[in-house]
mmCIF file of C-alpha atoms in Angstrom:
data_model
loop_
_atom_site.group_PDB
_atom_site.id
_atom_site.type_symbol
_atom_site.label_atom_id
_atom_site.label_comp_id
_atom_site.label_asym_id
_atom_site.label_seq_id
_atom_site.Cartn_x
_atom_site.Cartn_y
_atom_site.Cartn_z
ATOM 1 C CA UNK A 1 15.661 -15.677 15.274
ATOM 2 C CA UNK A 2 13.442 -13.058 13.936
ATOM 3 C CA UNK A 3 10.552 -11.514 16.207
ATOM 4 C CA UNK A 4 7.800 -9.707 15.887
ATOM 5 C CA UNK A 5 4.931 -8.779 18.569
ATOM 6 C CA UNK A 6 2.135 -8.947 16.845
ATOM 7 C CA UNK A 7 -0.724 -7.799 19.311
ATOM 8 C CA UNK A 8 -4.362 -6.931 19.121
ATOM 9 C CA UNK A 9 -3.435 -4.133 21.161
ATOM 10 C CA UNK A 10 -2.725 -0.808 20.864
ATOM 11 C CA UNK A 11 -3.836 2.589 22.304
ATOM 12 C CA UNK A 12 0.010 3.990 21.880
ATOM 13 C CA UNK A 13 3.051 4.759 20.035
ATOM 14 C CA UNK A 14 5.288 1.530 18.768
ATOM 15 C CA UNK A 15 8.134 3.533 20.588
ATOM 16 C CA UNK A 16 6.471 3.827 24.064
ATOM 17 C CA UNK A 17 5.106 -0.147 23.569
ATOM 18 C CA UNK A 18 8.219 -1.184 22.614
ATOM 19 C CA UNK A 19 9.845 0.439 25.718
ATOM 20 C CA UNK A 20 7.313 -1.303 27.820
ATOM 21 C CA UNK A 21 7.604 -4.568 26.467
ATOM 22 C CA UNK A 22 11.865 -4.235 26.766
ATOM 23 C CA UNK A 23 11.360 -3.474 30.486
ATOM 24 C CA UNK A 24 9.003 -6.316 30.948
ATOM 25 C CA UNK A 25 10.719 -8.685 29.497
ATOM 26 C CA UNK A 26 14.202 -7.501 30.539
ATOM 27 C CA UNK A 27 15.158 -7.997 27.019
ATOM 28 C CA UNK A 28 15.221 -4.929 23.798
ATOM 29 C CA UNK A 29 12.406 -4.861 21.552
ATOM 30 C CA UNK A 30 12.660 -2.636 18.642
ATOM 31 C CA UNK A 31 9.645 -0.507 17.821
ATOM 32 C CA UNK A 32 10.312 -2.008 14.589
ATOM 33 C CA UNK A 33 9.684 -5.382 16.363
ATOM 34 C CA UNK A 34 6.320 -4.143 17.292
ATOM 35 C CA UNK A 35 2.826 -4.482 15.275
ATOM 36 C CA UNK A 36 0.002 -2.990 17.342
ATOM 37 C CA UNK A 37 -3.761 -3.680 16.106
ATOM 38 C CA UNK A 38 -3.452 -0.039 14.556
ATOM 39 C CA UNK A 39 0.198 -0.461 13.262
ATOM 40 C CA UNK A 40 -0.523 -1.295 9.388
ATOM 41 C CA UNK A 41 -3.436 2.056 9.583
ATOM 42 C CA UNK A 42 -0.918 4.238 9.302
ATOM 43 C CA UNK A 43 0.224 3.309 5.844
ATOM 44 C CA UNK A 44 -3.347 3.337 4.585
ATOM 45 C CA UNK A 45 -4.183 6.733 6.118
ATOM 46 C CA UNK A 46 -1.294 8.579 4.379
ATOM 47 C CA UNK A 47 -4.231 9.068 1.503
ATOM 48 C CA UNK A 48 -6.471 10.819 3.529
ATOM 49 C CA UNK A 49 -4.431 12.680 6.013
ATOM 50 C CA UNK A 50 -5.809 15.930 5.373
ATOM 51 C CA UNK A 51 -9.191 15.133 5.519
ATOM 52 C CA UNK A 52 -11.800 15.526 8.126
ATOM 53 C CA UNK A 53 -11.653 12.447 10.174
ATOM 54 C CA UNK A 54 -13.353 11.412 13.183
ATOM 55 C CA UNK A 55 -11.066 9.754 15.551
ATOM 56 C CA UNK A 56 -11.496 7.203 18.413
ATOM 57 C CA UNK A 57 -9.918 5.212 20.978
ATOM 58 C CA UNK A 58 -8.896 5.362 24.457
ATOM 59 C CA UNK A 59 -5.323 5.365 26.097
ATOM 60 C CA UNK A 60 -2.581 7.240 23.953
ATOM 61 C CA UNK A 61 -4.987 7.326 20.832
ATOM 62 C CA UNK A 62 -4.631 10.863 19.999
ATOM 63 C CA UNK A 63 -0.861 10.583 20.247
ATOM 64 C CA UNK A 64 -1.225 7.678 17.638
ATOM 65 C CA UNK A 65 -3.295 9.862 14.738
ATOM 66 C CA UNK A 66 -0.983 12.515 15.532
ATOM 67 C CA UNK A 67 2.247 10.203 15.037
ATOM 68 C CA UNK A 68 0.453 8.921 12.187
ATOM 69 C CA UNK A 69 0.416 12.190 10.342
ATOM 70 C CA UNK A 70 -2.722 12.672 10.635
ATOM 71 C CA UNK A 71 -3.264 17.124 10.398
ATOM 72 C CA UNK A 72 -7.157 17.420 10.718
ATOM 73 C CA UNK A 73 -8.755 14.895 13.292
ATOM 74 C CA UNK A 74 -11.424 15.150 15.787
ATOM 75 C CA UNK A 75 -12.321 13.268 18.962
ATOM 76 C CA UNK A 76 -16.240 12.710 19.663
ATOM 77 C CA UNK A 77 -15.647 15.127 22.649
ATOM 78 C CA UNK A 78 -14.730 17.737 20.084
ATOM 79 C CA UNK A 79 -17.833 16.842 17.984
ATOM 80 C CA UNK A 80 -19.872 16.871 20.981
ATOM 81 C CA UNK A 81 -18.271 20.525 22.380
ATOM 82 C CA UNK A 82 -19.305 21.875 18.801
ATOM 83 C CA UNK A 83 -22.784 20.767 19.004
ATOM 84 C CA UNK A 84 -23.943 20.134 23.229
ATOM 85 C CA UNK A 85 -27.043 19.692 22.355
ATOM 86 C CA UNK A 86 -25.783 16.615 19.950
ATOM 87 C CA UNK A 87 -25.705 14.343 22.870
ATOM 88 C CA UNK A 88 -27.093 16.518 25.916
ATOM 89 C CA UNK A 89 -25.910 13.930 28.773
ATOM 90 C CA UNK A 90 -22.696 14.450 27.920
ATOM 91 C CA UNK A 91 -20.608 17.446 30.583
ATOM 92 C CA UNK A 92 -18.036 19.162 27.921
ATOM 93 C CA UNK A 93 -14.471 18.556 29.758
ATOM 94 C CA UNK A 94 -12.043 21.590 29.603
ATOM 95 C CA UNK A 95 -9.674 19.594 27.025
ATOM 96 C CA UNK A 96 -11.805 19.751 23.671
ATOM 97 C CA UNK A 97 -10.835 21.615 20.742
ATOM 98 C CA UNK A 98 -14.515 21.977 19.508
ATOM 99 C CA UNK A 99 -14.999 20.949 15.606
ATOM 100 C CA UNK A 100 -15.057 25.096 14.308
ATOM 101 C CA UNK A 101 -17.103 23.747 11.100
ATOM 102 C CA UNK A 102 -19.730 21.012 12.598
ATOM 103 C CA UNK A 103 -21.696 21.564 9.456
ATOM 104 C CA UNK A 104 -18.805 19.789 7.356
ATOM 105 C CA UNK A 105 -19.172 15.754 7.184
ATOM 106 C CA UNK A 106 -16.652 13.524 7.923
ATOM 107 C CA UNK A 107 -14.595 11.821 5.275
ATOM 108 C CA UNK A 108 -13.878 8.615 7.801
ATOM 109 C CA UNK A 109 -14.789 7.375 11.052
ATOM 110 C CA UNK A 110 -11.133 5.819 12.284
ATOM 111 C CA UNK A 111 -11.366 3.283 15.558
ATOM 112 C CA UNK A 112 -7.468 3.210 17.036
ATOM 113 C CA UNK A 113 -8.215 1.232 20.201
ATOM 114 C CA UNK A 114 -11.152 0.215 22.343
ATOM 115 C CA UNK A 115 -13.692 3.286 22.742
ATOM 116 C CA UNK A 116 -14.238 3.895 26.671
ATOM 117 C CA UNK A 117 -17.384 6.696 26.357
ATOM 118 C CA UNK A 118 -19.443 4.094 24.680
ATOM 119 C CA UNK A 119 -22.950 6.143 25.151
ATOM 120 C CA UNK A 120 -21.059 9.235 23.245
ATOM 121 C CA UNK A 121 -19.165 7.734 20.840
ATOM 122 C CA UNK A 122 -21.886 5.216 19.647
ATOM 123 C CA UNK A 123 -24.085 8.421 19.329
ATOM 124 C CA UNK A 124 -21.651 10.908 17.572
ATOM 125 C CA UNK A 125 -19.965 7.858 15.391
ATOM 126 C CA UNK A 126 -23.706 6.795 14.014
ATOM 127 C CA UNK A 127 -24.217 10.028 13.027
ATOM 128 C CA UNK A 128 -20.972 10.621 11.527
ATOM 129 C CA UNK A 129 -21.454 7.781 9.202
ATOM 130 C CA UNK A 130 -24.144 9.158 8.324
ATOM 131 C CA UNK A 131 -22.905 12.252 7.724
ATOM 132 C CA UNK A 132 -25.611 14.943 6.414
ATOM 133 C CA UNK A 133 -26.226 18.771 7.777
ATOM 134 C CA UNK A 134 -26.569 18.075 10.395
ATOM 135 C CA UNK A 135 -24.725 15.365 11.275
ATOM 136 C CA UNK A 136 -27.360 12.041 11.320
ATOM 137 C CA UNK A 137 -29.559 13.193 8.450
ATOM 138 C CA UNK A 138 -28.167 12.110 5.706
ATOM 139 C CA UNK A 139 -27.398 13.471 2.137
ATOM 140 C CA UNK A 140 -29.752 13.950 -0.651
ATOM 141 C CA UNK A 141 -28.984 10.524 -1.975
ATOM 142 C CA UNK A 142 -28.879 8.636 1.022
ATOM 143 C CA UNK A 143 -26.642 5.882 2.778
ATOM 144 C CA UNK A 144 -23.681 5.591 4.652
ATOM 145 C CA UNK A 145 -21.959 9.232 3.633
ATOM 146 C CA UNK A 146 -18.555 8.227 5.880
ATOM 147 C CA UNK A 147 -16.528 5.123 5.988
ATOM 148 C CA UNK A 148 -15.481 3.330 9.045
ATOM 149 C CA UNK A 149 -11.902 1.846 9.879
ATOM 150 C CA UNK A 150 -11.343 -0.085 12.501
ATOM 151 C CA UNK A 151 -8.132 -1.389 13.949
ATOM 152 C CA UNK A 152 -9.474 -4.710 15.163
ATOM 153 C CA UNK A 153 -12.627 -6.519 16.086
ATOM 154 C CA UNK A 154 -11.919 -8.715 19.210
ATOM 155 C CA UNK A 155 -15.020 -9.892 20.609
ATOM 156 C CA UNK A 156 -13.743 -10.335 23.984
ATOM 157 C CA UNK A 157 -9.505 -9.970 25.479
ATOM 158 C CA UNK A 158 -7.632 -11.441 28.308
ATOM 159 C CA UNK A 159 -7.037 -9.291 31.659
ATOM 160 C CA UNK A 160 -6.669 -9.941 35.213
ATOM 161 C CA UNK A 161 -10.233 -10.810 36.123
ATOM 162 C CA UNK A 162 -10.626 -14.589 35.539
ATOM 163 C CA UNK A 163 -13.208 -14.256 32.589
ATOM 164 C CA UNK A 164 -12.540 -13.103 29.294
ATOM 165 C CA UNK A 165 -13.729 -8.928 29.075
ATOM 166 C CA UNK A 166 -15.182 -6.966 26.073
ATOM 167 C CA UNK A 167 -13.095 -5.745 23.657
ATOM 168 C CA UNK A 168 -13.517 -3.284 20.658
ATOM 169 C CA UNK A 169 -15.380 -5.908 18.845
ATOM 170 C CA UNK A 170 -18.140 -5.547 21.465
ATOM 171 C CA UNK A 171 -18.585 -1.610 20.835
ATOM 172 C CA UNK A 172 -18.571 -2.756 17.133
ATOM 173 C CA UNK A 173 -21.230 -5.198 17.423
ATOM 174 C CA UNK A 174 -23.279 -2.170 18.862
ATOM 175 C CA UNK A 175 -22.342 0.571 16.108
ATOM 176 C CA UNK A 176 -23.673 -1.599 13.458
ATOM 177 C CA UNK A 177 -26.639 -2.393 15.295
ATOM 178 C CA UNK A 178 -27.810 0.383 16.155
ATOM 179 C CA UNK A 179 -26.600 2.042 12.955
ATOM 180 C CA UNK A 180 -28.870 -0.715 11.106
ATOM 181 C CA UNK A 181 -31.562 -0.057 13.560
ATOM 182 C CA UNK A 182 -31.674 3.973 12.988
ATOM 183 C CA UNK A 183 -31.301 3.812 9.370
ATOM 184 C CA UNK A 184 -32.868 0.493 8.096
ATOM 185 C CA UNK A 185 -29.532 -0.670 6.145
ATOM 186 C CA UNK A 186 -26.432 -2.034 7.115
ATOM 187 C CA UNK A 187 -23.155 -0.438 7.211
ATOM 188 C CA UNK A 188 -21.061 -1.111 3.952
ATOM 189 C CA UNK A 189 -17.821 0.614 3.650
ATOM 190 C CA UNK A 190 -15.982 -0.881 6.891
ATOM 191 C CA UNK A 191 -12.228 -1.672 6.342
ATOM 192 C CA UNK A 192 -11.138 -4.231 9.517
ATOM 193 C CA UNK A 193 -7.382 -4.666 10.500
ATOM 194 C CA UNK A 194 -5.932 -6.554 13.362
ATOM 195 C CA UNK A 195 -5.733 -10.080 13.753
ATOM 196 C CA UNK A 196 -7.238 -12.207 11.619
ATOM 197 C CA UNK A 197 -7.259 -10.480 9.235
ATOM 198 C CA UNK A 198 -4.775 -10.967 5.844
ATOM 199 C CA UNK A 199 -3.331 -7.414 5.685
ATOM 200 C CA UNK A 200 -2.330 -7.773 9.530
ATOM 201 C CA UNK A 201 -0.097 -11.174 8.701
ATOM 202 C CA UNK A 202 0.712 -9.643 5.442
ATOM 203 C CA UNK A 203 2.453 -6.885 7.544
ATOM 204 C CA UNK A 204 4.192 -8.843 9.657
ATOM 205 C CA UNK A 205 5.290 -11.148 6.949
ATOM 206 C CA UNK A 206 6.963 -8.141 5.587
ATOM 207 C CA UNK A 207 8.615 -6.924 8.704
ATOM 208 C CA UNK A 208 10.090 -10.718 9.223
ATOM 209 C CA UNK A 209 11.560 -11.706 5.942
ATOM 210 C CA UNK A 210 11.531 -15.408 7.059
ATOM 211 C CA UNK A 211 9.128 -18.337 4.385
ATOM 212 C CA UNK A 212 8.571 -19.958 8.275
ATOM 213 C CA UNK A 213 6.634 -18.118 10.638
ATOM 214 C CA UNK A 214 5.046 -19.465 13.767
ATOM 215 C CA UNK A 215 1.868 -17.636 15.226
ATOM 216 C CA UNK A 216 1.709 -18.170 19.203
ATOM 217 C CA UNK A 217 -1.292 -16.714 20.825
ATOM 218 C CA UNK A 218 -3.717 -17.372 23.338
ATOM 219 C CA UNK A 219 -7.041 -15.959 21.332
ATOM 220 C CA UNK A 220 -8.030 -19.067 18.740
ATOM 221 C CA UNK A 221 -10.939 -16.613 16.872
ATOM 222 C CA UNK A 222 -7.909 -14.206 16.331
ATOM 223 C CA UNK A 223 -4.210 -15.470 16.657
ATOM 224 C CA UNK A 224 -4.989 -19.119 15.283
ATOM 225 C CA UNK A 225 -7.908 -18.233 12.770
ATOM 226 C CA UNK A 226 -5.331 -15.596 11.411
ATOM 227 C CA UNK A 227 -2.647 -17.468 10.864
ATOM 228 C CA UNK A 228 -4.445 -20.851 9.535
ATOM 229 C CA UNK A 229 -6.441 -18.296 6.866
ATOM 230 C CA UNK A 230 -2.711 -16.259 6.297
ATOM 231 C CA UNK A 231 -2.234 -20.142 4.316
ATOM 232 C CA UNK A 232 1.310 -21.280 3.985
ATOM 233 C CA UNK A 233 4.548 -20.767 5.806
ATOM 234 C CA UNK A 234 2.422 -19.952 8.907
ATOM 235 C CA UNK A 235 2.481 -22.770 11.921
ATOM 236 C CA UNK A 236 0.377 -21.826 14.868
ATOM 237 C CA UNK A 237 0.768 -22.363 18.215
ATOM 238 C CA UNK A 238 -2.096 -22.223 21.013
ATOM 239 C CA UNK A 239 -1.301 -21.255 24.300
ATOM 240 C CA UNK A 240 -3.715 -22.110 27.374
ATOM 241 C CA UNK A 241 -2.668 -18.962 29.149
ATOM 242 C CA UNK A 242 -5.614 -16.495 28.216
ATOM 243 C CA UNK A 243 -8.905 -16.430 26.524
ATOM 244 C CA UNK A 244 -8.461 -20.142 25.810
ATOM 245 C CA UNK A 245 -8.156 -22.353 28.735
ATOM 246 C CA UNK A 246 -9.907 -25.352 27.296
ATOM 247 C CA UNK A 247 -8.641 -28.914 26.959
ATOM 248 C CA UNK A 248 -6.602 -30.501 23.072
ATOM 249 C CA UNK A 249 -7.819 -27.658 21.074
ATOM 250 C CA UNK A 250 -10.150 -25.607 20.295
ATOM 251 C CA UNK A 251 -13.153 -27.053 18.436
ATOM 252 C CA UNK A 252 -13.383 -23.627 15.610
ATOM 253 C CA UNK A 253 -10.587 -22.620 15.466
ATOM 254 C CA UNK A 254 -7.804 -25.582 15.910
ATOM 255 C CA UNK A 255 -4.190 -25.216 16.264
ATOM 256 C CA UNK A 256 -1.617 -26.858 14.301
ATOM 257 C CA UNK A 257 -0.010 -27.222 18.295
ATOM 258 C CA UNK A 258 -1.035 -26.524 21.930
ATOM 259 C CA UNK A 259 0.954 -25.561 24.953
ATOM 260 C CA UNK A 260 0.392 -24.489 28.393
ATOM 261 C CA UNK A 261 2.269 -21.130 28.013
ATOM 262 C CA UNK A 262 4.914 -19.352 25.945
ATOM 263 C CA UNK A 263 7.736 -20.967 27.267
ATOM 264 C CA UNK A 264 6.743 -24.145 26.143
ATOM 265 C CA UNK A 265 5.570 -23.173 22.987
ATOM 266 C CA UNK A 266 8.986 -21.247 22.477
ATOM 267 C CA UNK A 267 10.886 -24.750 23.254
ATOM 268 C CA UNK A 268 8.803 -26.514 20.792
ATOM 269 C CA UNK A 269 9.710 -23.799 18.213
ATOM 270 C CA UNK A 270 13.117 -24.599 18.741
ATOM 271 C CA UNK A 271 12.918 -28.143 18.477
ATOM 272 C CA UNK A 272 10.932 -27.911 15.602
ATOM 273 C CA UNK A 273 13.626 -25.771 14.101
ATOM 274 C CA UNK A 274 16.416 -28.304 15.117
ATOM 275 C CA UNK A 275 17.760 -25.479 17.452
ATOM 276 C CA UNK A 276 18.810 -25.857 21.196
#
């Protein structure tokens, strides 16, 4: 049976998730096999490789834009090193490689995983989209001078602590805000990945080959909403084992089936398949 893990995750390479996910589940996972919220970035930042790009994230991030080719990338610590007096509150760490051309704008402001510096990076990303010498003013005709990619826009994820946490959708919520709020328009050139959106499941449909997929997730505003919009071939399965913990289904975002945890849902996969 064809697999793919398809997560709103991300933060590393394919190769180092895959190796976790092998170990964890004491079975081999391909980084083929793998689709992190970033995963499908990669092919649409072959275009603009070489340009000046803002980067963001937290975990293995800068490993990511490096594996994804990309030559001429810069953290907001790097922006912020260039410039101290950008953000003032901010001690430099030893690790930046401080932009050597702050004057230049950005081309795009590129979100791999959940932003951790959120003070920072909401400060250096508004002012990056709005590009301008310096950075924040603007250009002679005005507007949003870079574009913003994101990998995914989760509201809120699943940990250990018994209620759901913020996710990169939170930070999100704030960078348009505020950008809105400094600049009296919204934001307009944002490309979203990630589930649920269509180029995610398009993806995935690609790297499984198979007219039946099944969606089995825990998140109904991402893994269910995804797959109902991703239209037909697509059966999804809700399990109660994360954000949703509610009773038949979820009233916004319903599932076509709902199961206390994976292993169920994996059984009624099988059944549903006429396999044993």
């Amino acid at each position: 049976v064809p697999l793919v893990v398809m997560t709103n995750g991300g933060g590393k390479r394919e190769v180092d998730k895959a190796r976790e996910l092998s170990e964890l589940l004491e079975h081999d996972i391909a980084p083929a096999e793998v689709v992190l919220a970033h995963t499908p970035m990669k092919e649409y930042l072959q275009p603009i490789k070489d340009e000046k790009l803002l980067v963001m994230g937290s975990g293995d991030y800068v490993e990511v834009a490096r594996d994804y080719g990309l030559r001429n990338f810069f953290t907001a610590r790097d922006v912020a090193a260039a410039r101290p007096e950008m953000y003032p509150f901010y001690p430099v760490p030893a690790d930046t490689k401080p932009d050597p051309d702050p004057a230049q704008p950005f081309h795009s402001v590129v979100v791999l995983h959940d932003p951790v510096e959120w003070s920072l990076e909401l400060q250096v990303a508004t002012d990056a989209l709005r590009a301008g010498t310096p950075l924040g003013r603007g250009g002679a005709r005005g507007g949003q001078g870079a574009d913003l990619m994101h990998s995914q826009n989760d509201l809120l994820f699943a940990g250990e602590y018994p209620e759901p946490r913020f996710g990169q959708g939170a930070f999100l919520v704030c960078l348009h805000a505020l950008y809105e709020a400094r600049f009296g328009e919204p934001l307009s050139r944002v490309q979203t990945f990630g589930k649920p959106t269509a180029v995610q499941y398009r993806f995935v449909e690609r790297c499984l080959g198979s007219p039946r997929r099944y969606m089995v997730g825990d998140n109904p505003a991402a893994d269910i909403r995804g797959a109902r919009r991703a239209g037909a071939g697509w059966t999804s399965v809700l399990v109660r084992t994360g954000v949703f913990r509610g009773g038949d289904n979820d009233p916004q975002d319903p599932a076509d089936q709902v199961v206390a945890g994976v292993e169920e849902a994996v059984s009624w996969i099988l059944d549903k398949e006429g396999q044993t």
